PDB file of C-alpha atoms in Angstrom:
ATOM      1  CA  UNK A   1      37.964 -40.385 -23.748  1.00 45.00           C
ATOM      2  CA  UNK A   2      35.604 -43.331 -24.472  1.00 48.00           C
ATOM      3  CA  UNK A   3      32.074 -42.834 -23.207  1.00 48.00           C
ATOM      4  CA  UNK A   4      28.932 -44.930 -23.115  1.00 46.00           C
ATOM      5  CA  UNK A   5      25.418 -43.504 -23.073  1.00 48.00           C
ATOM      6  CA  UNK A   6      22.568 -45.164 -21.220  1.00 48.00           C
ATOM      7  CA  UNK A   7      18.789 -44.711 -21.252  1.00 49.00           C
ATOM      8  CA  UNK A   8      18.618 -41.405 -19.386  1.00 49.00           C
ATOM      9  CA  UNK A   9      21.256 -39.845 -21.654  1.00 51.00           C
ATOM     10  CA  UNK A  10      23.857 -39.914 -18.905  1.00 53.00           C
ATOM     11  CA  UNK A  11      27.435 -40.289 -20.018  1.00 57.00           C
ATOM     12  CA  UNK A  12      29.540 -42.995 -18.410  1.00 56.00           C
ATOM     13  CA  UNK A  13      33.309 -43.034 -18.685  1.00 58.00           C
ATOM     14  CA  UNK A  14      34.867 -46.430 -19.281  1.00 58.00           C
ATOM     15  CA  UNK A  15      37.499 -46.807 -16.583  1.00 56.00           C
ATOM     16  CA  UNK A  16      40.061 -48.981 -18.301  1.00 57.00           C
ATOM     17  CA  UNK A  17      43.736 -49.186 -17.305  1.00 59.00           C
ATOM     18  CA  UNK A  18      44.638 -46.094 -19.336  1.00 62.00           C
ATOM     19  CA  UNK A  19      41.861 -44.016 -17.779  1.00 59.00           C
ATOM     20  CA  UNK A  20      42.693 -45.171 -14.250  1.00 59.00           C
ATOM     21  CA  UNK A  21      46.380 -44.393 -14.767  1.00 59.00           C
ATOM     22  CA  UNK A  22      45.458 -41.018 -16.312  1.00 55.00           C
ATOM     23  CA  UNK A  23      43.331 -40.225 -13.267  1.00 50.00           C
ATOM     24  CA  UNK A  24      46.237 -41.004 -10.959  1.00 51.00           C
ATOM     25  CA  UNK A  25      48.537 -38.698 -12.949  1.00 47.00           C
ATOM     26  CA  UNK A  26      46.248 -35.671 -13.288  1.00 53.00           C
ATOM     27  CA  UNK A  27      44.317 -35.659 -10.034  1.00 55.00           C
ATOM     28  CA  UNK A  28      46.608 -35.307  -7.036  1.00 61.00           C
ATOM     29  CA  UNK A  29      43.886 -34.700  -4.475  1.00 70.00           C
ATOM     30  CA  UNK A  30      41.179 -36.919  -6.013  1.00 68.00           C
ATOM     31  CA  UNK A  31      41.436 -40.621  -6.810  1.00 72.00           C
ATOM     32  CA  UNK A  32      40.615 -41.735 -10.365  1.00 65.00           C
ATOM     33  CA  UNK A  33      37.614 -43.540  -8.916  1.00 67.00           C
ATOM     34  CA  UNK A  34      36.216 -40.211  -7.708  1.00 71.00           C
ATOM     35  CA  UNK A  35      37.434 -38.212 -10.719  1.00 69.00           C
ATOM     36  CA  UNK A  36      35.031 -40.093 -13.019  1.00 66.00           C
ATOM     37  CA  UNK A  37      31.718 -39.896 -11.170  1.00 66.00           C
ATOM     38  CA  UNK A  38      29.774 -42.049 -13.625  1.00 71.00           C
ATOM     39  CA  UNK A  39      32.063 -44.807 -14.734  1.00 73.00           C
ATOM     40  CA  UNK A  40      32.068 -48.383 -15.889  1.00 74.00           C
ATOM     41  CA  UNK A  41      34.956 -50.423 -14.504  1.00 78.00           C
ATOM     42  CA  UNK A  42      35.879 -54.073 -14.329  1.00 82.00           C
ATOM     43  CA  UNK A  43      35.228 -55.563 -10.894  1.00 87.00           C
ATOM     44  CA  UNK A  44      38.184 -57.880 -11.500  1.00 87.00           C
ATOM     45  CA  UNK A  45      40.463 -54.922 -12.329  1.00 84.00           C
ATOM     46  CA  UNK A  46      39.459 -52.968  -9.224  1.00 85.00           C
ATOM     47  CA  UNK A  47      39.464 -55.980  -6.869  1.00 89.00           C
ATOM     48  CA  UNK A  48      42.870 -57.054  -8.218  1.00 88.00           C
ATOM     49  CA  UNK A  49      44.503 -53.816  -7.047  1.00 85.00           C
ATOM     50  CA  UNK A  50      44.803 -52.875  -3.385  1.00 89.00           C
ATOM     51  CA  UNK A  51      45.063 -49.197  -4.333  1.00 84.00           C
ATOM     52  CA  UNK A  52      41.951 -49.208  -6.542  1.00 84.00           C
ATOM     53  CA  UNK A  53      40.025 -51.262  -3.980  1.00 89.00           C
ATOM     54  CA  UNK A  54      40.860 -48.733  -1.255  1.00 89.00           C
ATOM     55  CA  UNK A  55      39.925 -45.824  -3.538  1.00 86.00           C
ATOM     56  CA  UNK A  56      36.617 -47.451  -4.517  1.00 87.00           C
ATOM     57  CA  UNK A  57      35.698 -48.306  -0.939  1.00 91.00           C
ATOM     58  CA  UNK A  58      36.598 -44.811   0.297  1.00 89.00           C
ATOM     59  CA  UNK A  59      34.482 -43.061  -2.359  1.00 87.00           C
ATOM     60  CA  UNK A  60      30.874 -42.061  -1.693  1.00 85.00           C
ATOM     61  CA  UNK A  61      28.517 -43.874  -4.070  1.00 85.00           C
ATOM     62  CA  UNK A  62      24.816 -43.348  -4.659  1.00 86.00           C
ATOM     63  CA  UNK A  63      24.556 -46.486  -6.761  1.00 87.00           C
ATOM     64  CA  UNK A  64      26.824 -49.415  -7.581  1.00 89.00           C
ATOM     65  CA  UNK A  65      25.723 -51.795 -10.336  1.00 88.00           C
ATOM     66  CA  UNK A  66      27.464 -55.155 -10.663  1.00 90.00           C
ATOM     67  CA  UNK A  67      26.842 -56.996 -13.914  1.00 88.00           C
ATOM     68  CA  UNK A  68      27.610 -60.708 -14.192  1.00 89.00           C
ATOM     69  CA  UNK A  69      27.116 -60.931 -10.422  1.00 89.00           C
ATOM     70  CA  UNK A  70      27.063 -64.737 -10.586  1.00 86.00           C
ATOM     71  CA  UNK A  71      30.878 -64.490 -10.737  1.00 87.00           C
ATOM     72  CA  UNK A  72      30.872 -63.274  -7.132  1.00 90.00           C
ATOM     73  CA  UNK A  73      31.760 -66.476  -5.319  1.00 89.00           C
ATOM     74  CA  UNK A  74      31.485 -67.302  -1.632  1.00 87.00           C
ATOM     75  CA  UNK A  75      31.980 -70.491   0.347  1.00 85.00           C
ATOM     76  CA  UNK A  76      31.945 -71.181   4.055  1.00 85.00           C
ATOM     77  CA  UNK A  77      35.437 -72.659   3.951  1.00 86.00           C
ATOM     78  CA  UNK A  78      37.223 -70.073   1.801  1.00 84.00           C
ATOM     79  CA  UNK A  79      35.037 -66.994   2.220  1.00 87.00           C
ATOM     80  CA  UNK A  80      34.581 -64.823  -0.852  1.00 91.00           C
ATOM     81  CA  UNK A  81      36.731 -64.352  -3.922  1.00 91.00           C
ATOM     82  CA  UNK A  82      38.374 -60.943  -4.508  1.00 91.00           C
ATOM     83  CA  UNK A  83      35.357 -59.641  -6.428  1.00 92.00           C
ATOM     84  CA  UNK A  84      32.935 -60.817  -3.723  1.00 93.00           C
ATOM     85  CA  UNK A  85      34.969 -59.140  -0.978  1.00 93.00           C
ATOM     86  CA  UNK A  86      35.115 -55.879  -2.949  1.00 94.00           C
ATOM     87  CA  UNK A  87      31.360 -55.826  -3.568  1.00 94.00           C
ATOM     88  CA  UNK A  88      30.691 -56.741   0.060  1.00 95.00           C
ATOM     89  CA  UNK A  89      32.754 -53.731   1.189  1.00 94.00           C
ATOM     90  CA  UNK A  90      31.092 -51.448  -1.379  1.00 93.00           C
ATOM     91  CA  UNK A  91      27.653 -52.629  -0.206  1.00 94.00           C
ATOM     92  CA  UNK A  92      28.423 -51.213   3.238  1.00 93.00           C
ATOM     93  CA  UNK A  93      29.306 -47.803   1.761  1.00 88.00           C
ATOM     94  CA  UNK A  94      26.788 -47.267  -1.016  1.00 89.00           C
ATOM     95  CA  UNK A  95      23.192 -46.150  -0.743  1.00 90.00           C
ATOM     96  CA  UNK A  96      22.031 -48.627  -3.401  1.00 91.00           C
ATOM     97  CA  UNK A  97      23.532 -51.852  -4.755  1.00 93.00           C
ATOM     98  CA  UNK A  98      22.152 -53.588  -7.834  1.00 91.00           C
ATOM     99  CA  UNK A  99      23.398 -57.078  -8.698  1.00 91.00           C
ATOM    100  CA  UNK A 100      22.616 -58.195 -12.252  1.00 89.00           C
ATOM    101  CA  UNK A 101      22.884 -61.617 -13.826  1.00 86.00           C
ATOM    102  CA  UNK A 102      21.235 -63.304 -16.758  1.00 81.00           C
ATOM    103  CA  UNK A 103      22.612 -66.681 -15.805  1.00 70.00           C
ATOM    104  CA  UNK A 104      20.043 -68.648 -13.803  1.00 67.00           C
ATOM    105  CA  UNK A 105      22.251 -71.235 -12.152  1.00 62.00           C
ATOM    106  CA  UNK A 106      23.172 -72.478  -8.737  1.00 63.00           C
ATOM    107  CA  UNK A 107      26.422 -74.351  -8.523  1.00 63.00           C
ATOM    108  CA  UNK A 108      26.121 -74.891  -4.801  1.00 63.00           C
ATOM    109  CA  UNK A 109      22.974 -75.057  -2.618  1.00 62.00           C
ATOM    110  CA  UNK A 110      24.490 -72.378  -0.334  1.00 59.00           C
ATOM    111  CA  UNK A 111      24.440 -69.906  -3.209  1.00 56.00           C
TER     112      UNK A 111
END
């Protein structure tokens, strides 16, 4: 199982398609989102699946970190993109939300 290690020597499981499918197969009573407590997953992958979105939103999170947060798009006319709507729902459920971006840009004054 691929793992990443970060500064505090915590192991993070990469939640790719294989890992998410594996979690669904081996954990009948726990979603793959909850099975891997410290995981790195694609916001696009999770927001593109109704099942994964529901599992992510129903899990209890201490911290959610969103990298490349400038890809979360919102407009008054259209509302938010899938990723924005997912993160908005997670923000209501998590104790802490950290949005990261290294791209200093504003494409629209409302942003």
